[in-house]
């Protein structure tokens, strides 16, 4: 495994947060939440990582079991599926990296960047076949399969172009969100009371409150990246005033901040690459996994779970097809990706577009209207979650990356319940600042 960042993981979780440099990961110290699907896959596939995370103080949390029985109807069989095992990105990555480094047969080479691809005899007529990589130091490495896990910044299109391959078909758009966040720590290791969920919408902003490891958490204000009236939220004092104006969130910043500034992030792209345009691979002997294949805005917390699902699919395809039939492997992996993982990408992008358009409309003093029924259904789903135990569980299935919206809506009677208990979502009162108040706080 080649990793361009040179620093190995620190000796402990505290060092991971305080000093580990991962310049190749632009969101390394921003807010993270690892969803139930991620925990499920770790427990099934990588129990050593689970043990390492628990030693490092990762948080186990179940939003269903921690909610009042009036909302959940009491505990039911299967409610354990909503459990999360989560922490700050640096702490979780340290645990994963430590297990990888101790795994027999796996060599992790840090400080080794890939400069390009090597090719050999074609496995499919007219299609370049990748046989390895060339590092930035000029070293040539051979491989039965090159797996691109280089994330959002993957240079695979440039690598492919350099060996004469057609470019992958790409869909690309700026998700349009701006993130303003800070991390906090309690003095006694406790966490603030969760009043309203990890992601709450308040007109032209959303607020994320994400519990993490060792009594830490993050609070993030999410606005439109072109909402210039809110750029003042980069200032700590203005940011704190804005957070305190939201009654369900204000108490989350009554603790020790772990940064002396507001950490911001923008220019986050929704992007997906199809390696088989027109049904023919652009190259064989190379595949892209997780964010190198498709990436979305991080506010829904789905990225790590989607990446792990994608890795499982690749493993399964390798077991069933092998590497001695490169074109067949490419076809099998592409088909499995489109069938199993791509629906999550599409659902996330659909959410992005609607939420951003709604935020822009509300900032301009207008009501957001759309002919797409999915928007109203998503709003009804959220509005109904504390009004009906079945709606609550259905919402958490989607939020936890356990079932796609389409799978949930296909369940008998679920859509009717969403409409019955959340169809009045436009009439429900808001609990955050008005647009005028928010602009004033940011000014």
mmCIF file with all atom_site columns, N, CA and C in Angstrom, residues 34-97:
data_model
loop_
_atom_site.group_PDB
_atom_site.id
_atom_site.type_symbol
_atom_site.label_atom_id
_atom_site.label_alt_id
_atom_site.label_comp_id
_atom_site.label_asym_id
_atom_site.label_entity_id
_atom_site.label_seq_id
_atom_site.pdbx_PDB_ins_code
_atom_site.Cartn_x
_atom_site.Cartn_y
_atom_site.Cartn_z
_atom_site.occupancy
_atom_site.B_iso_or_equiv
_atom_site.pdbx_formal_charge
_atom_site.auth_seq_id
_atom_site.auth_comp_id
_atom_site.auth_asym_id
_atom_site.auth_atom_id
_atom_site.pdbx_PDB_model_num
ATOM 1   N N  . UNK A 1 34 ? -19.142 8.525  12.180 1.00 0.00 ? 34 UNK A N  1
ATOM 2   C CA . UNK A 1 34 ? -19.079 7.227  11.513 1.00 0.00 ? 34 UNK A CA 1
ATOM 3   C C  . UNK A 1 34 ? -20.374 6.482  11.804 1.00 0.00 ? 34 UNK A C  1
ATOM 4   N N  . UNK A 1 35 ? -21.118 6.210  10.756 1.00 0.00 ? 35 UNK A N  1
ATOM 5   C CA . UNK A 1 35 ? -22.493 5.744  10.868 1.00 0.00 ? 35 UNK A CA 1
ATOM 6   C C  . UNK A 1 35 ? -22.589 4.254  11.226 1.00 0.00 ? 35 UNK A C  1
ATOM 7   N N  . UNK A 1 36 ? -23.799 3.789  11.586 1.00 0.00 ? 36 UNK A N  1
ATOM 8   C CA . UNK A 1 36 ? -23.969 2.384  11.951 1.00 0.00 ? 36 UNK A CA 1
ATOM 9   C C  . UNK A 1 36 ? -23.471 1.398  10.904 1.00 0.00 ? 36 UNK A C  1
ATOM 10  N N  . UNK A 1 37 ? -23.619 1.710  9.615  1.00 0.00 ? 37 UNK A N  1
ATOM 11  C CA . UNK A 1 37 ? -23.150 0.783  8.587  1.00 0.00 ? 37 UNK A CA 1
ATOM 12  C C  . UNK A 1 37 ? -21.642 0.578  8.693  1.00 0.00 ? 37 UNK A C  1
ATOM 13  N N  . UNK A 1 38 ? -20.915 1.622  9.002  1.00 0.00 ? 38 UNK A N  1
ATOM 14  C CA . UNK A 1 38 ? -19.462 1.529  9.172  1.00 0.00 ? 38 UNK A CA 1
ATOM 15  C C  . UNK A 1 38 ? -19.139 0.585  10.323 1.00 0.00 ? 38 UNK A C  1
ATOM 16  N N  . UNK A 1 39 ? -19.843 0.753  11.447 1.00 0.00 ? 39 UNK A N  1
ATOM 17  C CA . UNK A 1 39 ? -19.616 -0.110 12.612 1.00 0.00 ? 39 UNK A CA 1
ATOM 18  C C  . UNK A 1 39 ? -19.942 -1.564 12.282 1.00 0.00 ? 39 UNK A C  1
ATOM 19  N N  . UNK A 1 40 ? -21.039 -1.804 11.570 1.00 0.00 ? 40 UNK A N  1
ATOM 20  C CA . UNK A 1 40 ? -21.412 -3.162 11.192 1.00 0.00 ? 40 UNK A CA 1
ATOM 21  C C  . UNK A 1 40 ? -20.297 -3.835 10.378 1.00 0.00 ? 40 UNK A C  1
ATOM 22  N N  . UNK A 1 41 ? -19.764 -3.112 9.405  1.00 0.00 ? 41 UNK A N  1
ATOM 23  C CA . UNK A 1 41 ? -18.733 -3.688 8.545  1.00 0.00 ? 41 UNK A CA 1
ATOM 24  C C  . UNK A 1 41 ? -17.452 -3.948 9.340  1.00 0.00 ? 41 UNK A C  1
ATOM 25  N N  . UNK A 1 42 ? -17.075 -3.010 10.196 1.00 0.00 ? 42 UNK A N  1
ATOM 26  C CA . UNK A 1 42 ? -15.890 -3.227 11.022 1.00 0.00 ? 42 UNK A CA 1
ATOM 27  C C  . UNK A 1 42 ? -16.041 -4.478 11.880 1.00 0.00 ? 42 UNK A C  1
ATOM 28  N N  . UNK A 1 43 ? -17.180 -4.630 12.534 1.00 0.00 ? 43 UNK A N  1
ATOM 29  C CA . UNK A 1 43 ? -17.361 -5.776 13.418 1.00 0.00 ? 43 UNK A CA 1
ATOM 30  C C  . UNK A 1 43 ? -17.352 -7.090 12.641 1.00 0.00 ? 43 UNK A C  1
ATOM 31  N N  . UNK A 1 44 ? -17.874 -7.075 11.416 1.00 0.00 ? 44 UNK A N  1
ATOM 32  C CA . UNK A 1 44 ? -17.921 -8.291 10.616 1.00 0.00 ? 44 UNK A CA 1
ATOM 33  C C  . UNK A 1 44 ? -16.585 -8.614 9.959  1.00 0.00 ? 44 UNK A C  1
ATOM 34  N N  . UNK A 1 45 ? -15.845 -7.591 9.554  1.00 0.00 ? 45 UNK A N  1
ATOM 35  C CA . UNK A 1 45 ? -14.658 -7.787 8.726  1.00 0.00 ? 45 UNK A CA 1
ATOM 36  C C  . UNK A 1 45 ? -13.338 -7.506 9.445  1.00 0.00 ? 45 UNK A C  1
ATOM 37  N N  . UNK A 1 46 ? -13.333 -6.535 10.345 1.00 0.00 ? 46 UNK A N  1
ATOM 38  C CA . UNK A 1 46 ? -12.087 -6.062 10.941 1.00 0.00 ? 46 UNK A CA 1
ATOM 39  C C  . UNK A 1 46 ? -12.236 -5.901 12.456 1.00 0.00 ? 46 UNK A C  1
ATOM 40  N N  . UNK A 1 47 ? -12.477 -7.001 13.174 1.00 0.00 ? 47 UNK A N  1
ATOM 41  C CA . UNK A 1 47 ? -12.658 -6.875 14.630 1.00 0.00 ? 47 UNK A CA 1
ATOM 42  C C  . UNK A 1 47 ? -11.446 -6.305 15.334 1.00 0.00 ? 47 UNK A C  1
ATOM 43  N N  . UNK A 1 48 ? -10.244 -6.470 14.731 1.00 0.00 ? 48 UNK A N  1
ATOM 44  C CA . UNK A 1 48 ? -9.052  -5.894 15.357 1.00 0.00 ? 48 UNK A CA 1
ATOM 45  C C  . UNK A 1 48 ? -9.137  -4.368 15.391 1.00 0.00 ? 48 UNK A C  1
ATOM 46  N N  . UNK A 1 49 ? -9.749  -3.774 14.368 1.00 0.00 ? 49 UNK A N  1
ATOM 47  C CA . UNK A 1 49 ? -9.923  -2.321 14.351 1.00 0.00 ? 49 UNK A CA 1
ATOM 48  C C  . UNK A 1 49 ? -10.919 -1.903 15.428 1.00 0.00 ? 49 UNK A C  1
ATOM 49  N N  . UNK A 1 50 ? -11.977 -2.686 15.588 1.00 0.00 ? 50 UNK A N  1
ATOM 50  C CA . UNK A 1 50 ? -12.951 -2.392 16.647 1.00 0.00 ? 50 UNK A CA 1
ATOM 51  C C  . UNK A 1 50 ? -12.257 -2.383 18.007 1.00 0.00 ? 50 UNK A C  1
ATOM 52  N N  . UNK A 1 51 ? -11.438 -3.391 18.264 1.00 0.00 ? 51 UNK A N  1
ATOM 53  C CA . UNK A 1 51 ? -10.732 -3.454 19.547 1.00 0.00 ? 51 UNK A CA 1
ATOM 54  C C  . UNK A 1 51 ? -9.804  -2.265 19.722 1.00 0.00 ? 51 UNK A C  1
ATOM 55  N N  . UNK A 1 52 ? -9.109  -1.873 18.663 1.00 0.00 ? 52 UNK A N  1
ATOM 56  C CA . UNK A 1 52 ? -8.204  -0.725 18.741 1.00 0.00 ? 52 UNK A CA 1
ATOM 57  C C  . UNK A 1 52 ? -8.975  0.560  19.001 1.00 0.00 ? 52 UNK A C  1
ATOM 58  N N  . UNK A 1 53 ? -10.109 0.730  18.339 1.00 0.00 ? 53 UNK A N  1
ATOM 59  C CA . UNK A 1 53 ? -10.925 1.919  18.555 1.00 0.00 ? 53 UNK A CA 1
ATOM 60  C C  . UNK A 1 53 ? -11.418 1.995  19.993 1.00 0.00 ? 53 UNK A C  1
ATOM 61  N N  . UNK A 1 54 ? -11.840 0.867  20.531 1.00 0.00 ? 54 UNK A N  1
ATOM 62  C CA . UNK A 1 54 ? -12.344 0.881  21.901 1.00 0.00 ? 54 UNK A CA 1
ATOM 63  C C  . UNK A 1 54 ? -11.227 1.169  22.893 1.00 0.00 ? 54 UNK A C  1
ATOM 64  N N  . UNK A 1 55 ? -10.031 0.670  22.620 1.00 0.00 ? 55 UNK A N  1
ATOM 65  C CA . UNK A 1 55 ? -8.887  1.011  23.480 1.00 0.00 ? 55 UNK A CA 1
ATOM 66  C C  . UNK A 1 55 ? -8.589  2.498  23.424 1.00 0.00 ? 55 UNK A C  1
ATOM 67  N N  . UNK A 1 56 ? -8.822  3.108  22.268 1.00 0.00 ? 56 UNK A N  1
ATOM 68  C CA . UNK A 1 56 ? -8.518  4.529  22.096 1.00 0.00 ? 56 UNK A CA 1
ATOM 69  C C  . UNK A 1 56 ? -9.663  5.442  22.526 1.00 0.00 ? 56 UNK A C  1
ATOM 70  N N  . UNK A 1 57 ? -10.721 4.877  23.078 1.00 0.00 ? 57 UNK A N  1
ATOM 71  C CA . UNK A 1 57 ? -11.792 5.709  23.623 1.00 0.00 ? 57 UNK A CA 1
ATOM 72  C C  . UNK A 1 57 ? -12.893 6.075  22.656 1.00 0.00 ? 57 UNK A C  1
ATOM 73  N N  . UNK A 1 58 ? -13.039 5.327  21.552 1.00 0.00 ? 58 UNK A N  1
ATOM 74  C CA . UNK A 1 58 ? -14.123 5.613  20.608 1.00 0.00 ? 58 UNK A CA 1
ATOM 75  C C  . UNK A 1 58 ? -15.477 5.475  21.303 1.00 0.00 ? 58 UNK A C  1
ATOM 76  N N  . UNK A 1 59 ? -16.440 6.170  20.776 1.00 0.00 ? 59 UNK A N  1
ATOM 77  C CA . UNK A 1 59 ? -17.768 6.244  21.393 1.00 0.00 ? 59 UNK A CA 1
ATOM 78  C C  . UNK A 1 59 ? -18.720 5.243  20.754 1.00 0.00 ? 59 UNK A C  1
ATOM 79  N N  . UNK A 1 60 ? -19.375 4.434  21.563 1.00 0.00 ? 60 UNK A N  1
ATOM 80  C CA . UNK A 1 60 ? -20.515 3.636  21.116 1.00 0.00 ? 60 UNK A CA 1
ATOM 81  C C  . UNK A 1 60 ? -21.784 4.380  21.497 1.00 0.00 ? 60 UNK A C  1
ATOM 82  N N  . UNK A 1 61 ? -22.653 4.551  20.520 1.00 0.00 ? 61 UNK A N  1
ATOM 83  C CA . UNK A 1 61 ? -23.860 5.342  20.750 1.00 0.00 ? 61 UNK A CA 1
ATOM 84  C C  . UNK A 1 61 ? -24.977 4.803  19.873 1.00 0.00 ? 61 UNK A C  1
ATOM 85  N N  . UNK A 1 62 ? -26.199 4.779  20.430 1.00 0.00 ? 62 UNK A N  1
ATOM 86  C CA . UNK A 1 62 ? -27.361 4.324  19.683 1.00 0.00 ? 62 UNK A CA 1
ATOM 87  C C  . UNK A 1 62 ? -28.471 5.356  19.836 1.00 0.00 ? 62 UNK A C  1
ATOM 88  N N  . UNK A 1 63 ? -28.710 6.186  18.803 1.00 0.00 ? 63 UNK A N  1
ATOM 89  C CA . UNK A 1 63 ? -29.704 7.264  18.941 1.00 0.00 ? 63 UNK A CA 1
ATOM 90  C C  . UNK A 1 63 ? -31.116 6.756  19.190 1.00 0.00 ? 63 UNK A C  1
ATOM 91  N N  . UNK A 1 64 ? -31.419 5.547  18.764 1.00 0.00 ? 64 UNK A N  1
ATOM 92  C CA . UNK A 1 64 ? -32.760 4.994  18.997 1.00 0.00 ? 64 UNK A CA 1
ATOM 93  C C  . UNK A 1 64 ? -32.926 4.608  20.459 1.00 0.00 ? 64 UNK A C  1
ATOM 94  N N  . UNK A 1 65 ? -31.973 3.880  21.009 1.00 0.00 ? 65 UNK A N  1
ATOM 95  C CA . UNK A 1 65 ? -32.083 3.415  22.389 1.00 0.00 ? 65 UNK A CA 1
ATOM 96  C C  . UNK A 1 65 ? -31.877 4.536  23.393 1.00 0.00 ? 65 UNK A C  1
ATOM 97  N N  . UNK A 1 66 ? -31.228 5.627  22.974 1.00 0.00 ? 66 UNK A N  1
ATOM 98  C CA . UNK A 1 66 ? -31.008 6.750  23.877 1.00 0.00 ? 66 UNK A CA 1
ATOM 99  C C  . UNK A 1 66 ? -32.137 7.764  23.842 1.00 0.00 ? 66 UNK A C  1
ATOM 100 N N  . UNK A 1 67 ? -33.085 7.593  22.940 1.00 0.00 ? 67 UNK A N  1
ATOM 101 C CA . UNK A 1 67 ? -34.233 8.496  22.851 1.00 0.00 ? 67 UNK A CA 1
ATOM 102 C C  . UNK A 1 67 ? -35.320 8.065  23.837 1.00 0.00 ? 67 UNK A C  1
ATOM 103 N N  . UNK A 1 68 ? -36.159 9.001  24.285 1.00 0.00 ? 68 UNK A N  1
ATOM 104 C CA . UNK A 1 68 ? -37.247 8.645  25.198 1.00 0.00 ? 68 UNK A CA 1
ATOM 105 C C  . UNK A 1 68 ? -38.185 7.610  24.586 1.00 0.00 ? 68 UNK A C  1
ATOM 106 N N  . UNK A 1 69 ? -38.716 6.716  25.430 1.00 0.00 ? 69 UNK A N  1
ATOM 107 C CA . UNK A 1 69 ? -39.614 5.663  24.958 1.00 0.00 ? 69 UNK A CA 1
ATOM 108 C C  . UNK A 1 69 ? -40.875 6.226  24.320 1.00 0.00 ? 69 UNK A C  1
ATOM 109 N N  . UNK A 1 70 ? -41.255 7.446  24.692 1.00 0.00 ? 70 UNK A N  1
ATOM 110 C CA . UNK A 1 70 ? -42.436 8.065  24.078 1.00 0.00 ? 70 UNK A CA 1
ATOM 111 C C  . UNK A 1 70 ? -42.248 8.225  22.567 1.00 0.00 ? 70 UNK A C  1
ATOM 112 N N  . UNK A 1 71 ? -41.014 8.389  22.140 1.00 0.00 ? 71 UNK A N  1
ATOM 113 C CA . UNK A 1 71 ? -40.726 8.556  20.712 1.00 0.00 ? 71 UNK A CA 1
ATOM 114 C C  . UNK A 1 71 ? -40.474 7.224  20.016 1.00 0.00 ? 71 UNK A C  1
ATOM 115 N N  . UNK A 1 72 ? -39.911 6.258  20.745 1.00 0.00 ? 72 UNK A N  1
ATOM 116 C CA . UNK A 1 72 ? -39.476 5.011  20.120 1.00 0.00 ? 72 UNK A CA 1
ATOM 117 C C  . UNK A 1 72 ? -40.451 3.865  20.292 1.00 0.00 ? 72 UNK A C  1
ATOM 118 N N  . UNK A 1 73 ? -41.401 4.004  21.227 1.00 0.00 ? 73 UNK A N  1
ATOM 119 C CA . UNK A 1 73 ? -42.301 2.897  21.530 1.00 0.00 ? 73 UNK A CA 1
ATOM 120 C C  . UNK A 1 73 ? -41.632 1.796  22.327 1.00 0.00 ? 73 UNK A C  1
ATOM 121 N N  . UNK A 1 74 ? -40.470 2.072  22.893 1.00 0.00 ? 74 UNK A N  1
ATOM 122 C CA . UNK A 1 74 ? -39.734 1.055  23.637 1.00 0.00 ? 74 UNK A CA 1
ATOM 123 C C  . UNK A 1 74 ? -38.842 0.232  22.736 1.00 0.00 ? 74 UNK A C  1
ATOM 124 N N  . UNK A 1 75 ? -37.989 -0.531 23.361 1.00 0.00 ? 75 UNK A N  1
ATOM 125 C CA . UNK A 1 75 ? -36.993 -1.316 22.622 1.00 0.00 ? 75 UNK A CA 1
ATOM 126 C C  . UNK A 1 75 ? -37.655 -2.435 21.824 1.00 0.00 ? 75 UNK A C  1
ATOM 127 N N  . UNK A 1 76 ? -37.141 -2.670 20.601 1.00 0.00 ? 76 UNK A N  1
ATOM 128 C CA . UNK A 1 76 ? -37.625 -3.739 19.743 1.00 0.00 ? 76 UNK A CA 1
ATOM 129 C C  . UNK A 1 76 ? -36.446 -4.592 19.276 1.00 0.00 ? 76 UNK A C  1
ATOM 130 N N  . UNK A 1 77 ? -36.758 -5.806 18.846 1.00 0.00 ? 77 UNK A N  1
ATOM 131 C CA . UNK A 1 77 ? -35.728 -6.642 18.244 1.00 0.00 ? 77 UNK A CA 1
ATOM 132 C C  . UNK A 1 77 ? -35.183 -5.949 16.988 1.00 0.00 ? 77 UNK A C  1
ATOM 133 N N  . UNK A 1 78 ? -33.881 -5.928 16.866 1.00 0.00 ? 78 UNK A N  1
ATOM 134 C CA . UNK A 1 78 ? -33.245 -5.301 15.709 1.00 0.00 ? 78 UNK A CA 1
ATOM 135 C C  . UNK A 1 78 ? -32.789 -3.875 15.940 1.00 0.00 ? 78 UNK A C  1
ATOM 136 N N  . UNK A 1 79 ? -33.137 -3.296 17.084 1.00 0.00 ? 79 UNK A N  1
ATOM 137 C CA . UNK A 1 79 ? -32.743 -1.902 17.330 1.00 0.00 ? 79 UNK A CA 1
ATOM 138 C C  . UNK A 1 79 ? -31.241 -1.744 17.530 1.00 0.00 ? 79 UNK A C  1
ATOM 139 N N  . UNK A 1 80 ? -30.543 -2.838 17.795 1.00 0.00 ? 80 UNK A N  1
ATOM 140 C CA . UNK A 1 80 ? -29.086 -2.755 17.932 1.00 0.00 ? 80 UNK A CA 1
ATOM 141 C C  . UNK A 1 80 ? -28.414 -2.325 16.630 1.00 0.00 ? 80 UNK A C  1
ATOM 142 N N  . UNK A 1 81 ? -29.106 -2.452 15.519 1.00 0.00 ? 81 UNK A N  1
ATOM 143 C CA . UNK A 1 81 ? -28.498 -2.092 14.230 1.00 0.00 ? 81 UNK A CA 1
ATOM 144 C C  . UNK A 1 81 ? -28.169 -0.612 14.140 1.00 0.00 ? 81 UNK A C  1
ATOM 145 N N  . UNK A 1 82 ? -28.768 0.205  14.981 1.00 0.00 ? 82 UNK A N  1
ATOM 146 C CA . UNK A 1 82 ? -28.542 1.654  14.913 1.00 0.00 ? 82 UNK A CA 1
ATOM 147 C C  . UNK A 1 82 ? -27.310 2.104  15.700 1.00 0.00 ? 82 UNK A C  1
ATOM 148 N N  . UNK A 1 83 ? -26.608 1.164  16.318 1.00 0.00 ? 83 UNK A N  1
ATOM 149 C CA . UNK A 1 83 ? -25.448 1.530  17.131 1.00 0.00 ? 83 UNK A CA 1
ATOM 150 C C  . UNK A 1 83 ? -24.311 2.043  16.252 1.00 0.00 ? 83 UNK A C  1
ATOM 151 N N  . UNK A 1 84 ? -23.675 3.114  16.699 1.00 0.00 ? 84 UNK A N  1
ATOM 152 C CA . UNK A 1 84 ? -22.507 3.682  16.025 1.00 0.00 ? 84 UNK A CA 1
ATOM 153 C C  . UNK A 1 84 ? -21.257 3.449  16.860 1.00 0.00 ? 84 UNK A C  1
ATOM 154 N N  . UNK A 1 85 ? -20.127 3.355  16.190 1.00 0.00 ? 85 UNK A N  1
ATOM 155 C CA . UNK A 1 85 ? -18.815 3.360  16.825 1.00 0.00 ? 85 UNK A CA 1
ATOM 156 C C  . UNK A 1 85 ? -18.056 4.485  16.141 1.00 0.00 ? 85 UNK A C  1
ATOM 157 N N  . UNK A 1 86 ? -17.853 5.578  16.852 1.00 0.00 ? 86 UNK A N  1
ATOM 158 C CA . UNK A 1 86 ? -17.418 6.794  16.169 1.00 0.00 ? 86 UNK A CA 1
ATOM 159 C C  . UNK A 1 86 ? -16.337 7.526  16.961 1.00 0.00 ? 86 UNK A C  1
ATOM 160 N N  . UNK A 1 87 ? -15.729 8.492  16.298 1.00 0.00 ? 87 UNK A N  1
ATOM 161 C CA . UNK A 1 87 ? -14.694 9.301  16.921 1.00 0.00 ? 87 UNK A CA 1
ATOM 162 C C  . UNK A 1 87 ? -14.206 10.361 15.956 1.00 0.00 ? 87 UNK A C  1
ATOM 163 N N  . UNK A 1 88 ? -13.251 11.161 16.402 1.00 0.00 ? 88 UNK A N  1
ATOM 164 C CA . UNK A 1 88 ? -12.644 12.139 15.523 1.00 0.00 ? 88 UNK A CA 1
ATOM 165 C C  . UNK A 1 88 ? -11.868 11.415 14.417 1.00 0.00 ? 88 UNK A C  1
ATOM 166 N N  . UNK A 1 89 ? -11.808 12.021 13.250 1.00 0.00 ? 89 UNK A N  1
ATOM 167 C CA . UNK A 1 89 ? -11.194 11.364 12.091 1.00 0.00 ? 89 UNK A CA 1
ATOM 168 C C  . UNK A 1 89 ? -9.773  10.895 12.392 1.00 0.00 ? 89 UNK A C  1
ATOM 169 N N  . UNK A 1 90 ? -8.974  11.739 13.012 1.00 0.00 ? 90 UNK A N  1
ATOM 170 C CA . UNK A 1 90 ? -7.580  11.378 13.273 1.00 0.00 ? 90 UNK A CA 1
ATOM 171 C C  . UNK A 1 90 ? -7.476  10.182 14.206 1.00 0.00 ? 90 UNK A C  1
ATOM 172 N N  . UNK A 1 91 ? -8.357  10.107 15.179 1.00 0.00 ? 91 UNK A N  1
ATOM 173 C CA . UNK A 1 91 ? -8.328  9.004  16.140 1.00 0.00 ? 91 UNK A CA 1
ATOM 174 C C  . UNK A 1 91 ? -8.756  7.702  15.466 1.00 0.00 ? 91 UNK A C  1
ATOM 175 N N  . UNK A 1 92 ? -9.813  7.753  14.671 1.00 0.00 ? 92 UNK A N  1
ATOM 176 C CA . UNK A 1 92 ? -10.271 6.552  13.975 1.00 0.00 ? 92 UNK A CA 1
ATOM 177 C C  . UNK A 1 92 ? -9.222  6.084  12.973 1.00 0.00 ? 92 UNK A C  1
ATOM 178 N N  . UNK A 1 93 ? -8.630  7.013  12.238 1.00 0.00 ? 93 UNK A N  1
ATOM 179 C CA . UNK A 1 93 ? -7.638  6.620  11.246 1.00 0.00 ? 93 UNK A CA 1
ATOM 180 C C  . UNK A 1 93 ? -6.402  6.023  11.904 1.00 0.00 ? 93 UNK A C  1
ATOM 181 N N  . UNK A 1 94 ? -6.029  6.511  13.078 1.00 0.00 ? 94 UNK A N  1
ATOM 182 C CA . UNK A 1 94 ? -4.880  5.933  13.786 1.00 0.00 ? 94 UNK A CA 1
ATOM 183 C C  . UNK A 1 94 ? -5.121  4.461  14.097 1.00 0.00 ? 94 UNK A C  1
ATOM 184 N N  . UNK A 1 95 ? -6.339  4.135  14.526 1.00 0.00 ? 95 UNK A N  1
ATOM 185 C CA . UNK A 1 95 ? -6.658  2.747  14.849 1.00 0.00 ? 95 UNK A CA 1
ATOM 186 C C  . UNK A 1 95 ? -6.599  1.870  13.599 1.00 0.00 ? 95 UNK A C  1
ATOM 187 N N  . UNK A 1 96 ? -7.184  2.348  12.509 1.00 0.00 ? 96 UNK A N  1
ATOM 188 C CA . UNK A 1 96 ? -7.160  1.583  11.255 1.00 0.00 ? 96 UNK A CA 1
ATOM 189 C C  . UNK A 1 96 ? -5.718  1.398  10.776 1.00 0.00 ? 96 UNK A C  1
ATOM 190 N N  . UNK A 1 97 ? -4.939  2.475  10.805 1.00 0.00 ? 97 UNK A N  1
ATOM 191 C CA . UNK A 1 97 ? -3.563  2.419  10.324 1.00 0.00 ? 97 UNK A CA 1
ATOM 192 C C  . UNK A 1 97 ? -2.708  1.486  11.170 1.00 0.00 ? 97 UNK A C  1
#
